Amino acid sequence: MRPIEIPDFSFNSPLANVVIELERLRGDLGTSTTPSEVFGQLKQLFQLMTSIMSARIEGNRTSILEIVEGAQENTARDRSVRSAAPDFSDGVKEIILLEEASKFIDEHIHAGTTISHALVRELHRIAVSGLEREGDRTPGSYRTTDVVIQGSDHRPPPFASIQADMQELLDFINQEMDRKFDLLKVAIAHHRFVWIHPFGNGNGRTCRLLTYAIMVSQGFTATTDYRAVDPTAVFGADRESYYRHLEAADSLEPATTIQWCTYLLGGMLKDLRKLNKLGNHDFVVDELLVPSLERARQAGIISLEEFEALKIFAVRTTVKATDLSNVVLGSSVVRSQFIRRLINRRLVEPIAEGKRSYRLVMAPGPLTPFILRQLDKLEFLPQILRDDA
């Protein structure tokens, strides 16, 4: 097996151009007119989208509406462990577990965190526990048998070498390198993980979670504000192309590794160019949120009074009851009752426990399908999510 390393490539190559442009956009991530409270909601929305995409790549065809309803119910139950309720369908459970694994990354990984065997195994454990069709007999443990990947010519290494192979991969991931190599490291690590195939099942989902964790550890994604930088959207744009490029790189030759890196980073560049628009608060309000609210009003999900009130939430970011005095007529008690009804329907939520300032709920909630439809209209959704958006 070839050692894991950054292949040599020309400064004038397409890959070099993509790396340079991604680094430039990376510097723009911290410059935004969109308030952090809105980014917090966008983060939840894109986290849900990413989980759906990752599951759909593996063949999960659960409808977005069913997923949103399940995720909303799971949130309402305020579960104390990272799991999904047993009464959910297997398809919904799979996505809820991916959500929980993503939250685990956001809570435990930060810039400079070492990526360890324990982290990889924990991501796998969370992602597959309790599933039937897409579960694993030994959640959180490397496989103890040899496997064959259906539909692929690649034969993963024998189980006896997995610990050593994964150690080499982790050493590569944690190796100190110049910052300009960060995303190349992400691309190469993603392919090598799939090539090793360390688990009996759930390797694709775990690999995509690990890829995001690596990017967080590199400081590429600020988990407190903006979670849109994630290559899963690239894979969801064309599932078959994703698998073709992965398989082409299985030779581990420098030329095919460069082709894989160019594919992945080129897709991320296209995605990031679109997502950077979300750093413009006027764009978020005028092009995304208000049209989504109008869609919900036309569908009868919200009343005209609620539509006018929720527009204030969209524009002001955080709202107090007094801010609604021109829309919700009557006493302060009437306005408080109005907000309570919005909270109960998960249209808005307090910005923090015990606070009397509130914000719009983008996901999961009744507005989520309408926001996704507007994102589709704005050409933000990859193909794998567009079927029923």
mmCIF file of C-alpha atoms in Angstrom:
data_model
loop_
_atom_site.group_PDB
_atom_site.id
_atom_site.type_symbol
_atom_site.label_atom_id
_atom_site.label_comp_id
_atom_site.label_asym_id
_atom_site.label_seq_id
_atom_site.Cartn_x
_atom_site.Cartn_y
_atom_site.Cartn_z
ATOM 1 C CA MET A 1 0.000 0.000 0.000
ATOM 2 C CA ARG A 2 1.282 3.447 -0.920
ATOM 3 C CA PRO A 3 2.022 5.788 1.998
ATOM 4 C CA ILE A 4 -0.487 8.594 2.541
ATOM 5 C CA GLU A 5 1.008 11.860 1.311
ATOM 6 C CA ILE A 6 0.277 15.030 -0.627
ATOM 7 C CA PRO A 7 1.096 14.328 -4.311
ATOM 8 C CA ASP A 8 3.223 16.769 -6.287
ATOM 9 C CA PHE A 9 1.263 18.884 -8.757
ATOM 10 C CA SER A 10 2.014 21.857 -10.988
ATOM 11 C CA PHE A 11 1.414 25.394 -9.782
ATOM 12 C CA ASN A 12 -0.428 25.958 -13.074
ATOM 13 C CA SER A 13 -2.693 22.925 -12.665
ATOM 14 C CA PRO A 14 -6.472 23.132 -12.133
ATOM 15 C CA LEU A 15 -5.955 21.742 -8.617
ATOM 16 C CA ALA A 16 -3.566 24.561 -7.682
ATOM 17 C CA ASN A 17 -6.041 27.147 -8.954
ATOM 18 C CA VAL A 18 -8.846 25.619 -6.883
ATOM 19 C CA VAL A 19 -6.718 25.501 -3.708
ATOM 20 C CA ILE A 20 -5.730 29.167 -4.093
ATOM 21 C CA GLU A 21 -9.326 30.289 -4.659
ATOM 22 C CA LEU A 22 -10.610 28.245 -1.707
ATOM 23 C CA GLU A 23 -8.012 29.823 0.560
ATOM 24 C CA ARG A 24 -9.135 33.259 -0.599
ATOM 25 C CA LEU A 25 -12.766 32.446 0.173
ATOM 26 C CA ARG A 26 -11.709 30.938 3.480
ATOM 27 C CA GLY A 27 -10.534 34.386 4.501
ATOM 28 C CA ASP A 28 -13.984 35.798 3.718
ATOM 29 C CA LEU A 29 -15.828 33.472 6.114
ATOM 30 C CA GLY A 30 -15.390 35.833 9.039
ATOM 31 C CA THR A 31 -16.650 38.920 7.182
ATOM 32 C CA SER A 32 -20.429 39.037 7.203
ATOM 33 C CA THR A 33 -23.364 41.358 7.770
ATOM 34 C CA THR A 34 -25.561 38.438 8.825
ATOM 35 C CA PRO A 35 -25.951 38.431 12.638
ATOM 36 C CA SER A 36 -24.630 35.459 14.581
ATOM 37 C CA GLU A 37 -28.159 34.608 15.776
ATOM 38 C CA VAL A 38 -29.218 34.101 12.158
ATOM 39 C CA PHE A 39 -26.111 32.051 11.445
ATOM 40 C CA GLY A 40 -27.092 29.886 14.400
ATOM 41 C CA GLN A 41 -30.374 29.092 12.679
ATOM 42 C CA LEU A 42 -28.729 28.631 9.270
ATOM 43 C CA LYS A 43 -26.300 26.266 10.969
ATOM 44 C CA GLN A 44 -29.154 24.074 12.195
ATOM 45 C CA LEU A 45 -30.808 24.159 8.783
ATOM 46 C CA PHE A 46 -27.667 23.170 6.904
ATOM 47 C CA GLN A 47 -26.823 20.536 9.495
ATOM 48 C CA LEU A 48 -30.194 18.916 8.821
ATOM 49 C CA MET A 49 -29.650 19.201 5.054
ATOM 50 C CA THR A 50 -26.221 17.585 5.373
ATOM 51 C CA SER A 51 -27.613 14.679 7.398
ATOM 52 C CA ILE A 52 -30.349 14.087 4.820
ATOM 53 C CA MET A 53 -27.815 14.197 1.974
ATOM 54 C CA SER A 54 -25.460 11.749 3.687
ATOM 55 C CA ALA A 55 -28.294 9.279 4.267
ATOM 56 C CA ARG A 56 -29.626 9.658 0.726
ATOM 57 C CA ILE A 57 -26.217 8.915 -0.741
ATOM 58 C CA GLU A 58 -26.604 5.505 0.936
ATOM 59 C CA GLY A 59 -30.087 5.026 -0.524
ATOM 60 C CA ASN A 60 -32.360 6.477 2.195
ATOM 61 C CA ARG A 61 -35.406 7.890 0.367
ATOM 62 C CA THR A 62 -37.422 9.102 3.361
ATOM 63 C CA SER A 63 -39.322 12.252 2.406
ATOM 64 C CA ILE A 64 -38.121 15.610 3.668
ATOM 65 C CA LEU A 65 -41.511 16.248 5.286
ATOM 66 C CA GLU A 66 -41.334 13.003 7.286
ATOM 67 C CA ILE A 67 -37.743 13.790 8.291
ATOM 68 C CA VAL A 68 -38.612 17.310 9.460
ATOM 69 C CA GLU A 69 -41.555 16.030 11.496
ATOM 70 C CA GLY A 70 -39.388 13.332 13.081
ATOM 71 C CA ALA A 71 -36.547 15.736 13.834
ATOM 72 C CA GLN A 72 -38.990 18.215 15.338
ATOM 73 C CA GLU A 73 -40.507 15.543 17.577
ATOM 74 C CA ASN A 74 -37.046 14.332 18.607
ATOM 75 C CA THR A 75 -36.082 17.901 19.562
ATOM 76 C CA ALA A 76 -39.297 18.338 21.555
ATOM 77 C CA ARG A 77 -38.554 15.193 23.567
ATOM 78 C CA ASP A 78 -35.313 16.799 24.799
ATOM 79 C CA ARG A 79 -33.519 13.460 24.783
ATOM 80 C CA SER A 80 -30.594 13.142 27.200
ATOM 81 C CA VAL A 81 -28.695 10.588 25.105
ATOM 82 C CA ARG A 82 -27.597 10.635 21.491
ATOM 83 C CA SER A 83 -30.191 8.323 20.064
ATOM 84 C CA ALA A 84 -33.472 8.277 18.190
ATOM 85 C CA ALA A 85 -36.777 7.172 19.650
ATOM 86 C CA PRO A 86 -37.568 3.530 18.832
ATOM 87 C CA ASP A 87 -40.983 4.454 17.422
ATOM 88 C CA PHE A 88 -39.451 6.380 14.496
ATOM 89 C CA SER A 89 -39.068 4.646 11.146
ATOM 90 C CA ASP A 90 -35.588 3.344 10.356
ATOM 91 C CA GLY A 91 -35.166 6.008 7.665
ATOM 92 C CA VAL A 92 -35.980 8.850 10.048
ATOM 93 C CA LYS A 93 -33.814 7.330 12.796
ATOM 94 C CA GLU A 94 -30.829 7.165 10.450
ATOM 95 C CA ILE A 95 -30.986 10.912 9.794
ATOM 96 C CA ILE A 96 -31.623 11.820 13.437
ATOM 97 C CA LEU A 97 -28.528 9.822 14.409
ATOM 98 C CA LEU A 98 -26.462 11.681 11.801
ATOM 99 C CA GLU A 99 -27.780 14.898 13.340
ATOM 100 C CA GLU A 100 -26.662 13.728 16.772
ATOM 101 C CA ALA A 101 -23.216 12.803 15.456
ATOM 102 C CA SER A 102 -22.867 16.243 13.853
ATOM 103 C CA LYS A 103 -23.830 17.901 17.131
ATOM 104 C CA PHE A 104 -21.223 15.752 18.889
ATOM 105 C CA ILE A 105 -18.580 17.153 16.513
ATOM 106 C CA ASP A 106 -19.713 20.732 17.099
ATOM 107 C CA GLU A 107 -19.589 20.227 20.863
ATOM 108 C CA HIS A 108 -16.263 18.385 21.136
ATOM 109 C CA ILE A 109 -14.089 19.423 18.186
ATOM 110 C CA HIS A 110 -12.406 22.799 17.851
ATOM 111 C CA ALA A 111 -9.424 24.233 16.029
ATOM 112 C CA GLY A 112 -6.386 22.150 16.927
ATOM 113 C CA THR A 113 -8.255 19.094 18.259
ATOM 114 C CA THR A 114 -6.415 15.828 17.599
ATOM 115 C CA ILE A 115 -8.436 13.346 15.553
ATOM 116 C CA SER A 116 -8.237 9.998 17.355
ATOM 117 C CA HIS A 117 -9.359 6.384 17.034
ATOM 118 C CA ALA A 118 -11.809 7.043 19.866
ATOM 119 C CA LEU A 119 -13.388 9.924 17.962
ATOM 120 C CA VAL A 120 -13.746 7.897 14.755
ATOM 121 C CA ARG A 121 -15.293 4.978 16.598
ATOM 122 C CA GLU A 122 -17.657 7.238 18.537
ATOM 123 C CA LEU A 123 -18.909 8.879 15.343
ATOM 124 C CA HIS A 124 -19.603 5.417 13.946
ATOM 125 C CA ARG A 125 -21.311 4.297 17.143
ATOM 126 C CA ILE A 126 -23.661 7.278 17.168
ATOM 127 C CA ALA A 127 -24.411 7.016 13.440
ATOM 128 C CA VAL A 128 -25.423 3.326 13.311
ATOM 129 C CA SER A 129 -26.725 2.389 16.775
ATOM 130 C CA GLY A 130 -30.190 0.862 16.761
ATOM 131 C CA LEU A 131 -30.631 0.832 12.988
ATOM 132 C CA GLU A 132 -31.869 -2.251 11.166
ATOM 133 C CA ARG A 133 -31.168 -1.830 7.455
ATOM 134 C CA GLU A 134 -28.212 0.531 7.873
ATOM 135 C CA GLY A 135 -26.946 -0.600 11.267
ATOM 136 C CA ASP A 136 -23.868 -2.551 12.298
ATOM 137 C CA ARG A 137 -23.556 -5.558 14.596
ATOM 138 C CA THR A 138 -20.695 -3.887 16.497
ATOM 139 C CA PRO A 139 -21.324 -0.108 16.656
ATOM 140 C CA GLY A 140 -18.145 1.805 17.455
ATOM 141 C CA SER A 141 -15.773 -1.099 16.733
ATOM 142 C CA TYR A 142 -13.523 -1.742 13.754
ATOM 143 C CA ARG A 143 -14.531 -4.787 11.717
ATOM 144 C CA THR A 144 -13.155 -8.203 12.623
ATOM 145 C CA THR A 145 -13.798 -9.892 9.257
ATOM 146 C CA ASP A 146 -12.776 -9.260 5.684
ATOM 147 C CA VAL A 147 -15.394 -7.585 3.487
ATOM 148 C CA VAL A 148 -16.315 -7.086 -0.143
ATOM 149 C CA ILE A 149 -17.821 -3.803 -1.359
ATOM 150 C CA GLN A 150 -20.834 -4.550 -3.514
ATOM 151 C CA GLY A 151 -20.525 -3.107 -7.026
ATOM 152 C CA SER A 152 -16.855 -2.167 -6.610
ATOM 153 C CA ASP A 153 -13.655 -3.769 -7.867
ATOM 154 C CA HIS A 154 -11.775 -2.526 -4.806
ATOM 155 C CA ARG A 155 -11.035 -5.132 -2.146
ATOM 156 C CA PRO A 156 -10.516 -3.441 1.251
ATOM 157 C CA PRO A 157 -7.439 -4.491 3.235
ATOM 158 C CA PRO A 158 -7.768 -7.471 5.603
ATOM 159 C CA PHE A 159 -9.241 -6.789 9.015
ATOM 160 C CA ALA A 160 -5.945 -7.645 10.716
ATOM 161 C CA SER A 161 -4.335 -4.511 9.261
ATOM 162 C CA ILE A 162 -7.133 -2.048 10.056
ATOM 163 C CA GLN A 163 -5.658 -0.723 13.316
ATOM 164 C CA ALA A 164 -2.324 -0.027 11.628
ATOM 165 C CA ASP A 165 -3.947 1.401 8.487
ATOM 166 C CA MET A 166 -6.160 3.714 10.533
ATOM 167 C CA GLN A 167 -3.193 4.784 12.664
ATOM 168 C CA GLU A 168 -1.331 5.799 9.509
ATOM 169 C CA LEU A 169 -4.382 7.744 8.364
ATOM 170 C CA LEU A 170 -4.754 9.511 11.704
ATOM 171 C CA ASP A 171 -1.055 10.365 11.746
ATOM 172 C CA PHE A 172 -1.500 11.951 8.306
ATOM 173 C CA ILE A 173 -4.599 13.884 9.434
ATOM 174 C CA ASN A 174 -2.882 15.200 12.575
ATOM 175 C CA GLN A 175 0.449 15.943 10.910
ATOM 176 C CA GLU A 176 1.565 19.573 11.078
ATOM 177 C CA MET A 177 1.513 21.036 7.562
ATOM 178 C CA ASP A 178 1.380 24.427 5.944
ATOM 179 C CA ARG A 179 -2.183 25.743 6.033
ATOM 180 C CA LYS A 180 -2.446 25.713 2.244
ATOM 181 C CA PHE A 181 -2.466 21.899 2.365
ATOM 182 C CA ASP A 182 -5.458 21.660 4.725
ATOM 183 C CA LEU A 183 -8.138 20.931 2.143
ATOM 184 C CA LEU A 184 -5.891 18.593 0.182
ATOM 185 C CA LYS A 185 -5.464 16.674 3.421
ATOM 186 C CA VAL A 186 -9.265 16.576 3.803
ATOM 187 C CA ALA A 187 -9.742 15.175 0.292
ATOM 188 C CA ILE A 188 -7.004 12.550 0.598
ATOM 189 C CA ALA A 189 -8.145 11.463 4.073
ATOM 190 C CA HIS A 190 -11.724 11.067 2.848
ATOM 191 C CA HIS A 191 -10.728 8.703 0.065
ATOM 192 C CA ARG A 192 -8.251 6.701 2.167
ATOM 193 C CA PHE A 193 -10.847 6.143 4.893
ATOM 194 C CA VAL A 194 -13.316 4.710 2.363
ATOM 195 C CA TRP A 195 -10.463 2.671 0.849
ATOM 196 C CA ILE A 196 -9.640 1.138 4.254
ATOM 197 C CA HIS A 197 -13.346 0.529 4.969
ATOM 198 C CA PRO A 198 -12.686 0.066 8.699
ATOM 199 C CA PHE A 199 -16.245 -0.802 9.783
ATOM 200 C CA GLY A 200 -18.635 -3.556 8.826
ATOM 201 C CA ASN A 201 -21.275 -1.025 7.733
ATOM 202 C CA GLY A 202 -21.764 2.744 7.906
ATOM 203 C CA ASN A 203 -18.364 3.604 6.435
ATOM 204 C CA GLY A 204 -19.715 6.238 4.036
ATOM 205 C CA ARG A 205 -21.712 8.071 6.694
ATOM 206 C CA THR A 206 -18.870 7.889 9.218
ATOM 207 C CA CYS A 207 -16.384 9.084 6.600
ATOM 208 C CA ARG A 208 -18.478 12.148 5.775
ATOM 209 C CA LEU A 209 -18.813 12.936 9.483
ATOM 210 C CA LEU A 210 -15.065 12.512 9.934
ATOM 211 C CA THR A 211 -14.414 14.793 6.959
ATOM 212 C CA TYR A 212 -16.436 17.529 8.628
ATOM 213 C CA ALA A 213 -14.658 16.908 11.952
ATOM 214 C CA ILE A 214 -11.272 17.330 10.242
ATOM 215 C CA MET A 215 -12.387 20.647 8.755
ATOM 216 C CA VAL A 216 -13.539 21.857 12.170
ATOM 217 C CA SER A 217 -10.191 20.827 13.682
ATOM 218 C CA GLN A 218 -8.457 22.836 10.952
ATOM 219 C CA GLY A 219 -10.446 25.944 11.875
ATOM 220 C CA PHE A 220 -12.003 26.056 8.423
ATOM 221 C CA THR A 221 -15.531 26.106 9.832
ATOM 222 C CA ALA A 222 -16.551 28.254 12.783
ATOM 223 C CA THR A 223 -19.011 25.968 14.545
ATOM 224 C CA THR A 224 -20.386 28.804 16.677
ATOM 225 C CA ASP A 225 -21.535 30.770 13.645
ATOM 226 C CA TYR A 226 -21.369 29.138 10.242
ATOM 227 C CA ARG A 227 -21.661 25.472 9.436
ATOM 228 C CA ALA A 228 -22.281 25.615 5.700
ATOM 229 C CA VAL A 229 -18.762 24.505 4.706
ATOM 230 C CA ASP A 230 -19.139 20.769 4.262
ATOM 231 C CA PRO A 231 -18.207 18.654 1.214
ATOM 232 C CA THR A 232 -21.274 16.427 1.608
ATOM 233 C CA ALA A 233 -23.124 18.869 -0.662
ATOM 234 C CA VAL A 234 -20.580 18.096 -3.386
ATOM 235 C CA PHE A 235 -21.278 14.377 -3.088
ATOM 236 C CA GLY A 236 -25.024 15.014 -3.112
ATOM 237 C CA ALA A 237 -24.819 16.985 -6.351
ATOM 238 C CA ASP A 238 -24.167 13.756 -8.278
ATOM 239 C CA ARG A 239 -24.078 10.520 -6.290
ATOM 240 C CA GLU A 240 -22.845 8.414 -9.200
ATOM 241 C CA SER A 241 -20.051 10.872 -9.993
ATOM 242 C CA TYR A 242 -18.976 10.722 -6.333
ATOM 243 C CA TYR A 243 -18.642 6.945 -6.464
ATOM 244 C CA ARG A 244 -16.897 7.011 -9.852
ATOM 245 C CA HIS A 245 -14.276 9.455 -8.622
ATOM 246 C CA LEU A 246 -13.744 7.496 -5.410
ATOM 247 C CA GLU A 247 -13.212 4.269 -7.322
ATOM 248 C CA ALA A 248 -10.888 5.912 -9.851
ATOM 249 C CA ALA A 249 -8.635 6.962 -6.968
ATOM 250 C CA ASP A 250 -8.430 3.403 -5.558
ATOM 251 C CA SER A 251 -5.187 2.784 -7.426
ATOM 252 C CA LEU A 252 -3.559 5.252 -4.977
ATOM 253 C CA GLU A 253 -1.441 6.557 -7.871
ATOM 254 C CA PRO A 254 -0.493 10.260 -7.613
ATOM 255 C CA ALA A 255 -2.304 11.103 -10.868
ATOM 256 C CA THR A 256 -5.623 9.585 -9.747
ATOM 257 C CA THR A 257 -5.242 11.149 -6.293
ATOM 258 C CA ILE A 258 -4.857 14.557 -7.947
ATOM 259 C CA GLN A 259 -7.969 13.905 -10.030
ATOM 260 C CA TRP A 260 -9.928 13.013 -6.887
ATOM 261 C CA CYS A 261 -8.716 16.132 -5.068
ATOM 262 C CA THR A 262 -9.586 18.329 -8.056
ATOM 263 C CA TYR A 263 -13.098 16.858 -8.165
ATOM 264 C CA LEU A 264 -13.783 17.324 -4.451
ATOM 265 C CA LEU A 265 -12.200 20.735 -3.964
ATOM 266 C CA GLY A 266 -13.631 22.033 -7.232
ATOM 267 C CA GLY A 267 -17.101 21.089 -6.050
ATOM 268 C CA MET A 268 -16.506 22.719 -2.686
ATOM 269 C CA LEU A 269 -15.420 25.912 -4.429
ATOM 270 C CA LYS A 270 -18.659 26.072 -6.427
ATOM 271 C CA ASP A 271 -20.682 25.385 -3.293
ATOM 272 C CA LEU A 272 -18.844 27.935 -1.176
ATOM 273 C CA ARG A 273 -19.316 30.669 -3.760
ATOM 274 C CA LYS A 274 -23.065 30.219 -3.454
ATOM 275 C CA LEU A 275 -23.082 29.849 0.301
ATOM 276 C CA ASN A 276 -21.084 33.030 0.817
ATOM 277 C CA LYS A 277 -24.216 34.904 -0.250
ATOM 278 C CA LEU A 278 -25.641 33.943 3.121
ATOM 279 C CA GLY A 279 -23.142 36.325 4.679
ATOM 280 C CA ASN A 280 -25.250 39.173 3.254
ATOM 281 C CA HIS A 281 -28.090 39.779 5.700
ATOM 282 C CA ASP A 282 -30.207 41.614 3.130
ATOM 283 C CA PHE A 283 -29.973 38.565 0.859
ATOM 284 C CA VAL A 284 -30.981 36.230 3.693
ATOM 285 C CA VAL A 285 -34.002 38.372 4.576
ATOM 286 C CA ASP A 286 -35.213 39.480 1.144
ATOM 287 C CA GLU A 287 -34.361 36.435 -0.970
ATOM 288 C CA LEU A 288 -34.677 33.568 1.500
ATOM 289 C CA LEU A 289 -36.738 34.217 4.621
ATOM 290 C CA VAL A 290 -39.531 36.563 3.492
ATOM 291 C CA PRO A 291 -40.313 34.512 0.342
ATOM 292 C CA SER A 292 -40.321 31.353 2.488
ATOM 293 C CA LEU A 293 -42.797 32.951 4.894
ATOM 294 C CA GLU A 294 -44.965 33.963 1.955
ATOM 295 C CA ARG A 295 -44.933 30.349 0.727
ATOM 296 C CA ALA A 296 -46.018 29.190 4.188
ATOM 297 C CA ARG A 297 -48.821 31.787 4.256
ATOM 298 C CA GLN A 298 -50.095 30.738 0.844
ATOM 299 C CA ALA A 299 -50.093 27.107 1.982
ATOM 300 C CA GLY A 300 -52.202 28.012 5.017
ATOM 301 C CA ILE A 301 -49.490 27.073 7.519
ATOM 302 C CA ILE A 302 -49.430 30.586 8.994
ATOM 303 C CA SER A 303 -52.079 33.305 9.092
ATOM 304 C CA LEU A 304 -51.680 36.808 7.670
ATOM 305 C CA GLU A 305 -51.136 38.166 11.191
ATOM 306 C CA GLU A 306 -48.467 35.525 11.845
ATOM 307 C CA PHE A 307 -46.862 36.265 8.487
ATOM 308 C CA GLU A 308 -46.525 39.966 9.332
ATOM 309 C CA ALA A 309 -45.171 39.140 12.788
ATOM 310 C CA LEU A 310 -42.669 36.589 11.519
ATOM 311 C CA LYS A 311 -41.377 39.092 8.965
ATOM 312 C CA ILE A 312 -40.357 41.238 11.938
ATOM 313 C CA PHE A 313 -38.470 38.260 13.347
ATOM 314 C CA ALA A 314 -36.735 37.792 9.980
ATOM 315 C CA VAL A 315 -35.637 41.425 9.767
ATOM 316 C CA ARG A 316 -34.772 42.149 13.403
ATOM 317 C CA THR A 317 -33.171 38.791 14.218
ATOM 318 C CA THR A 318 -34.146 38.959 17.907
ATOM 319 C CA VAL A 319 -37.576 40.210 18.910
ATOM 320 C CA LYS A 320 -39.326 41.173 22.125
ATOM 321 C CA ALA A 321 -43.083 41.270 22.601
ATOM 322 C CA THR A 322 -43.137 45.072 22.388
ATOM 323 C CA ASP A 323 -41.629 44.895 18.878
ATOM 324 C CA LEU A 324 -44.887 43.332 17.668
ATOM 325 C CA SER A 325 -47.174 46.124 18.916
ATOM 326 C CA ASN A 326 -47.989 47.374 15.386
ATOM 327 C CA VAL A 327 -48.929 43.874 14.199
ATOM 328 C CA VAL A 328 -50.459 42.189 17.241
ATOM 329 C CA LEU A 329 -52.951 44.701 18.589
ATOM 330 C CA GLY A 330 -54.010 44.745 22.209
ATOM 331 C CA SER A 331 -52.290 44.542 25.570
ATOM 332 C CA SER A 332 -48.902 43.133 26.452
ATOM 333 C CA VAL A 333 -50.692 40.034 27.707
ATOM 334 C CA VAL A 334 -52.217 39.510 24.231
ATOM 335 C CA ARG A 335 -48.789 39.806 22.616
ATOM 336 C CA SER A 336 -47.234 37.421 25.128
ATOM 337 C CA GLN A 337 -49.961 34.867 24.430
ATOM 338 C CA PHE A 338 -49.379 35.312 20.700
ATOM 339 C CA ILE A 339 -45.656 34.605 21.095
ATOM 340 C CA ARG A 340 -46.414 31.597 23.277
ATOM 341 C CA ARG A 341 -48.536 30.134 20.470
ATOM 342 C CA LEU A 342 -45.665 30.689 18.018
ATOM 343 C CA ILE A 343 -43.296 28.921 20.421
ATOM 344 C CA ASN A 344 -45.655 25.980 20.883
ATOM 345 C CA ARG A 345 -45.814 25.553 17.102
ATOM 346 C CA ARG A 346 -42.012 25.836 16.873
ATOM 347 C CA LEU A 347 -42.163 28.906 14.647
ATOM 348 C CA VAL A 348 -40.032 30.920 17.088
ATOM 349 C CA GLU A 349 -37.995 30.121 20.188
ATOM 350 C CA PRO A 350 -36.324 32.019 23.063
ATOM 351 C CA ILE A 351 -32.740 32.996 22.276
ATOM 352 C CA ALA A 352 -31.787 31.356 25.590
ATOM 353 C CA GLU A 353 -33.562 29.670 28.469
ATOM 354 C CA GLY A 354 -35.401 32.200 30.601
ATOM 355 C CA LYS A 355 -34.892 35.058 28.130
ATOM 356 C CA ARG A 356 -37.795 37.146 26.798
ATOM 357 C CA SER A 357 -36.200 37.755 23.426
ATOM 358 C CA TYR A 358 -37.077 35.400 20.606
ATOM 359 C CA ARG A 359 -35.847 34.318 17.166
ATOM 360 C CA LEU A 360 -37.221 32.553 14.131
ATOM 361 C CA VAL A 361 -36.931 28.746 13.982
ATOM 362 C CA MET A 362 -35.600 27.613 10.608
ATOM 363 C CA ALA A 363 -35.064 23.936 11.447
ATOM 364 C CA PRO A 364 -36.529 21.645 12.427
ATOM 365 C CA GLY A 365 -40.000 23.146 12.292
ATOM 366 C CA PRO A 366 -43.043 23.955 10.125
ATOM 367 C CA LEU A 367 -41.076 26.565 8.150
ATOM 368 C CA THR A 368 -38.266 24.170 7.169
ATOM 369 C CA PRO A 369 -39.884 22.689 4.018
ATOM 370 C CA PHE A 370 -40.716 26.183 2.743
ATOM 371 C CA ILE A 371 -37.176 27.437 3.358
ATOM 372 C CA LEU A 372 -35.814 24.390 1.537
ATOM 373 C CA ARG A 373 -38.107 25.086 -1.422
ATOM 374 C CA GLN A 374 -36.843 28.654 -1.564
ATOM 375 C CA LEU A 375 -33.244 27.447 -1.352
ATOM 376 C CA ASP A 376 -34.054 25.180 -4.280
ATOM 377 C CA LYS A 377 -35.403 28.149 -6.244
ATOM 378 C CA LEU A 378 -32.174 30.018 -5.470
ATOM 379 C CA GLU A 379 -30.215 26.957 -6.747
ATOM 380 C CA PHE A 380 -28.679 26.200 -3.358
ATOM 381 C CA LEU A 381 -29.833 22.580 -3.117
ATOM 382 C CA PRO A 382 -27.830 19.708 -4.603
ATOM 383 C CA GLN A 383 -29.677 17.338 -6.891
ATOM 384 C CA ILE A 384 -30.083 14.661 -4.212
ATOM 385 C CA LEU A 385 -32.342 16.999 -2.194
ATOM 386 C CA ARG A 386 -34.285 18.485 -5.086
ATOM 387 C CA ASP A 387 -36.551 15.522 -5.798
ATOM 388 C CA ASP A 388 -39.137 16.426 -3.169
ATOM 389 C CA ALA A 389 -38.041 19.929 -2.089
#
